[in-house]
Short mmCIF file of C-alpha atoms and ligand atoms in Angstrom, two decimals:
data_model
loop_
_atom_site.label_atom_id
_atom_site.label_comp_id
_atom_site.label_asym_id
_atom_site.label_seq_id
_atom_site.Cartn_x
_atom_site.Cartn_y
_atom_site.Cartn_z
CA UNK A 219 0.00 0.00 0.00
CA UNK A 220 1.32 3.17 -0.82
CA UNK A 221 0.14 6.50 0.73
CA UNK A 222 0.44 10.09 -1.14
CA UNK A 223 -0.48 12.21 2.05
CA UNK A 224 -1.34 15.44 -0.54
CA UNK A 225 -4.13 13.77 -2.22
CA UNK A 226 -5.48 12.25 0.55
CA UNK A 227 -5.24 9.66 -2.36
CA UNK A 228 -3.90 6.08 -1.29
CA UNK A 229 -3.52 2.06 -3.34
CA UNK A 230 -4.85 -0.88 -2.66
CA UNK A 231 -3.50 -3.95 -3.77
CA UNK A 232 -6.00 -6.52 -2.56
CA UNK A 233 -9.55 -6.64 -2.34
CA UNK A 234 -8.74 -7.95 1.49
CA UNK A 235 -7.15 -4.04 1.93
CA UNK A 236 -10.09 -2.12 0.11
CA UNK A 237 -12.46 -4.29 2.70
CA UNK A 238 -9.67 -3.15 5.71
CA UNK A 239 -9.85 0.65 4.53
CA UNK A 240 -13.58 0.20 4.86
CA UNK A 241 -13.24 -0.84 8.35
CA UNK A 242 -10.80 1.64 9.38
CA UNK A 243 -13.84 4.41 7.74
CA UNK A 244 -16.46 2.38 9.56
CA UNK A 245 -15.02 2.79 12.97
CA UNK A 246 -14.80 6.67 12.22
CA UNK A 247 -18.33 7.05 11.10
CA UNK A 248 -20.76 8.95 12.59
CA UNK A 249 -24.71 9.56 12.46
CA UNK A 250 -26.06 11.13 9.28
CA UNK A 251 -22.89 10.52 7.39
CA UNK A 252 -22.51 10.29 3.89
CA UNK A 253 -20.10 8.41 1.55
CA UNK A 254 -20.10 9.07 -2.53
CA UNK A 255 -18.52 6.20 -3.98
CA UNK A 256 -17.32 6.83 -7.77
CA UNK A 257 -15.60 4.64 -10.12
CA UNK A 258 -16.46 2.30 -12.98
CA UNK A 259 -17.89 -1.32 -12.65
CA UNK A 260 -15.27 -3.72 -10.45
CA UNK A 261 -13.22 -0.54 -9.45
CA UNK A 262 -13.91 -1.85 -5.84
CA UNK A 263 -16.73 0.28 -4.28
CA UNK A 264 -18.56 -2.65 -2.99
CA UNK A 265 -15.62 -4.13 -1.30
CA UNK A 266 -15.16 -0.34 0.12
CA UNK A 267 -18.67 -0.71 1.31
CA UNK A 268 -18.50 -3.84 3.02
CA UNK A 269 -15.39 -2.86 4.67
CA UNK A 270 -17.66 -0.30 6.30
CA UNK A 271 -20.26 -2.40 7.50
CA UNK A 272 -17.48 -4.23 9.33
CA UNK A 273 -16.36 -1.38 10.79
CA UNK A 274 -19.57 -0.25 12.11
CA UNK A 275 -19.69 -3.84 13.57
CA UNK A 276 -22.46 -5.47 11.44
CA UNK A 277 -22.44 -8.98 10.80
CA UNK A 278 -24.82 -9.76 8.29
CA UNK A 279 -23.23 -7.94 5.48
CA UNK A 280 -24.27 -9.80 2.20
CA UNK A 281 -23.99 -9.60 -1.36
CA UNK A 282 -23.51 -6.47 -4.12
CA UNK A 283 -26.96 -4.55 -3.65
CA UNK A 284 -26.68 -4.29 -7.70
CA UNK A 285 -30.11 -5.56 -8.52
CA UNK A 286 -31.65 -3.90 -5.62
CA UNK A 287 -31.81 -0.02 -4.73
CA UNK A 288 -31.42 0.59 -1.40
CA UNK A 289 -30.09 -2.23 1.27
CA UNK A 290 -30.42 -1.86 4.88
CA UNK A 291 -28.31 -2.80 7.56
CA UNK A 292 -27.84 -2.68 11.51
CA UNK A 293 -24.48 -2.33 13.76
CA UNK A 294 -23.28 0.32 15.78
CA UNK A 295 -25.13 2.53 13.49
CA UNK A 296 -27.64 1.66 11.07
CA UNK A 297 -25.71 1.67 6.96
CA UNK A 298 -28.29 2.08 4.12
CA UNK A 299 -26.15 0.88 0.97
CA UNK A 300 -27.55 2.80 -1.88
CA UNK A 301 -26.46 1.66 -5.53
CA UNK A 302 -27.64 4.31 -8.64
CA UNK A 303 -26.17 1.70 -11.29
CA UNK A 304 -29.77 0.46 -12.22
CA UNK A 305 -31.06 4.59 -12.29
CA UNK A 306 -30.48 6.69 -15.74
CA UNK A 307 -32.47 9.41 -14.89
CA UNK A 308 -32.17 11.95 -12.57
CA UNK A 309 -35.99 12.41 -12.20
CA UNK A 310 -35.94 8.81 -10.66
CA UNK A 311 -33.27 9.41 -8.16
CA UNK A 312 -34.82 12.29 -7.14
CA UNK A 313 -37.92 10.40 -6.79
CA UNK A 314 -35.91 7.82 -4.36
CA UNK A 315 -36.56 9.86 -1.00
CA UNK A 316 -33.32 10.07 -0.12
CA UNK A 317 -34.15 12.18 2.53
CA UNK A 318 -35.40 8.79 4.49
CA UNK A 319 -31.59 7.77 4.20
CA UNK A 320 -29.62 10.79 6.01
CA UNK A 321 -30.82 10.85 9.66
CA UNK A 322 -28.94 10.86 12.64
CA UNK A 323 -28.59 7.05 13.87
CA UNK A 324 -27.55 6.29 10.33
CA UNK A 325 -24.27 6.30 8.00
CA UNK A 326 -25.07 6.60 4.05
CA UNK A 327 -22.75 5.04 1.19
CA UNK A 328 -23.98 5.66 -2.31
CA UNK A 329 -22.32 3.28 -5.27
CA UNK A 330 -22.93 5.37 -8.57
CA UNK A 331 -23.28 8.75 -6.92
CA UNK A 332 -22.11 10.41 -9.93
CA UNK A 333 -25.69 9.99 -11.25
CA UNK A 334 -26.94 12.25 -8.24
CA UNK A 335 -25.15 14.94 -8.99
CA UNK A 336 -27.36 17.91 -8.73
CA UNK A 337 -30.07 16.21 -5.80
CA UNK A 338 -27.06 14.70 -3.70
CA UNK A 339 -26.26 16.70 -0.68
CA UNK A 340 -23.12 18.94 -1.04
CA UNK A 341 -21.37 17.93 2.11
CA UNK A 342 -20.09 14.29 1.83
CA UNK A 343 -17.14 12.51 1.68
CA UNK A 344 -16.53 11.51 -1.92
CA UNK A 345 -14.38 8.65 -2.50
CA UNK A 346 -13.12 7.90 -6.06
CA UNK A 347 -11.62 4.50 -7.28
CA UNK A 348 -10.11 3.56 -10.34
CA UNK A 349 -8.74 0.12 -11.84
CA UNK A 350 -4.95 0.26 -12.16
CA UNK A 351 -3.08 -2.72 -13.50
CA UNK A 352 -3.68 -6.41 -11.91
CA UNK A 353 -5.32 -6.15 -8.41
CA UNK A 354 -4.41 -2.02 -7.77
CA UNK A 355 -7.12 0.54 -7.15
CA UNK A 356 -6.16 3.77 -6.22
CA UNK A 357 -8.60 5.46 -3.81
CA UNK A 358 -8.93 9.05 -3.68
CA UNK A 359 -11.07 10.70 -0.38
CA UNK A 360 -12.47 14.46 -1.69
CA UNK A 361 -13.95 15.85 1.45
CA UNK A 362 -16.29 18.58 1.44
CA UNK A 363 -17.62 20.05 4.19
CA UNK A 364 -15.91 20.69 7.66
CA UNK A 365 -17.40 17.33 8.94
CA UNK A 366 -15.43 15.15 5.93
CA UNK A 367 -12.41 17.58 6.11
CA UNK A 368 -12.40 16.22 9.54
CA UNK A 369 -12.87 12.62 9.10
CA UNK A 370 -10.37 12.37 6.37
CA UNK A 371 -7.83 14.12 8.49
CA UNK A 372 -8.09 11.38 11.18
CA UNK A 373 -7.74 8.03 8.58
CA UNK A 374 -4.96 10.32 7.23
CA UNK A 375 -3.14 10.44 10.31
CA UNK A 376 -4.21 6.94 11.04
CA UNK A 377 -2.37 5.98 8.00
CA UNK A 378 0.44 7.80 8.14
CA UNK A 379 1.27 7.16 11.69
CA UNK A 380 0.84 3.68 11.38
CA UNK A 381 0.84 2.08 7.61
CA UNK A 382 0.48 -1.00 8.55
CA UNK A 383 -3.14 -0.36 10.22
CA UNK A 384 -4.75 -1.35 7.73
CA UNK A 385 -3.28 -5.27 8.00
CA UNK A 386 -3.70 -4.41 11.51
CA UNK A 387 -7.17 -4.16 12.25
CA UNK A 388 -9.19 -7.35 14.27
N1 LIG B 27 -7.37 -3.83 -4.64
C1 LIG B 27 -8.63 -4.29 -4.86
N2 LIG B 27 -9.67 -3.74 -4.22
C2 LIG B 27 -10.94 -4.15 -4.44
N3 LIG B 27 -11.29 -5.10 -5.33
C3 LIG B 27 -10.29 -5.70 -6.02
C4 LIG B 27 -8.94 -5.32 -5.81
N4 LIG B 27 -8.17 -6.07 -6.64
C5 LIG B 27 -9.00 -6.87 -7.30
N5 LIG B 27 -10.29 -6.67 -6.94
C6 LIG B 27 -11.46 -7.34 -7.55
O1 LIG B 27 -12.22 -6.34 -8.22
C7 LIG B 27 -13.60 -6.58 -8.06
C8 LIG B 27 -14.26 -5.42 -7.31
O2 LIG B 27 -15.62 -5.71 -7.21
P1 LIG B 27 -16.65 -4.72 -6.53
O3 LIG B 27 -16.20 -4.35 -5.17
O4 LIG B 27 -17.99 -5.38 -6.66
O5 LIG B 27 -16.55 -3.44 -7.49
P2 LIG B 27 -17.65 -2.35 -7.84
O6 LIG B 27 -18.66 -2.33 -6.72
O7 LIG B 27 -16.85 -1.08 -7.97
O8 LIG B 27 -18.24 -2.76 -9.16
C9 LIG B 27 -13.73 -7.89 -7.30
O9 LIG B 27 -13.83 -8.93 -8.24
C10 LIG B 27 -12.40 -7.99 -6.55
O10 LIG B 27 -12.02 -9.32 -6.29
MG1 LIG B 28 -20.76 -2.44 -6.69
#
């Protein structure tokens, strides 16, 4: 794993470390967060995802929510796994009630949130991922807002005081 501590940008080179930066973002969650996962089809956003269900201690974390909307799930704080693949226009994600999603006892990652653009809220933590060559992704945290700015201070100084955290986690 390498670390570019600029960027806030970072590479995975397993699908085991994309799950283990999910954890590491799971235990720093909070109520009513939001996570905009972008990247193209296998880039690793579902791994990311799951990783964060771990963190947030929840146990029955299944499958890809591709063929479904909206999954639901309950640990430390309730994760609603959102995934826009299936959704072409904005009219129908706008139509989704999002607004049911963001509440206080519950963390929000969106696969596909660059087809919400426009009736997404502006403060989130964006997260982009992109395929390198063989099993790399390189993972890019864009935080906006003073909550995500925050956030993705502390897994950057988790990282860079200790870059072996994320083999390190239980
Ligand atoms: N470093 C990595 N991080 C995440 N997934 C990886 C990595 N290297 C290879 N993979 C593979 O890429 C695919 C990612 O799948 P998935 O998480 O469902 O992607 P997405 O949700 O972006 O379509 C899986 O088949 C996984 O085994
Ligand atoms: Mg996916």
């Amino acid at each position: 794993m390498t670390i570019d501590m600029y960027n806030l940008s970072l590479t995975t080179h397993s699908p085991d470390q994309t799950r283990r930066l999910g954890q590491l973002m799971g235990g720093l969650a909070r109520g009513n967060d939001l996570f905009l996962l972008k990247g193209n089809l296998g880039t690793g956003k579902t791994h990311l995802v799951q990783g964060i269900a771990f963190g947030l201690g929840i146990k029955e974390y299944a499958c890809s929510p591709s063929f479904m909307i909206a999954r639901e799930y309950h640990g430390r704080l309730t994760l609603f796994h959102l995934d826009l693949y299936r959704l072409d226009h904005i009219e129908e994600i706008a139509g989704l009630g999002l607004d049911e999603y963001f509440h206080a006892d519950a963390v929000c990652a969106i696969e596909w949130a660059d087809k919400g653009i426009g009736v997404l809220p502006q403060d989130n933590l964006t997260i982009e991922l992109e395929h390198l060559p063989g099993d790399i992704r390189k993972i890019t945290f864009i935080p906006q807002g003073t909550r995500y700015v925050e956030m993705a201070g502390l897994l950057k100084d988790t990282l860079s005081q200790d870059r072996e955290a994320l083999w390190k986690l239980p």
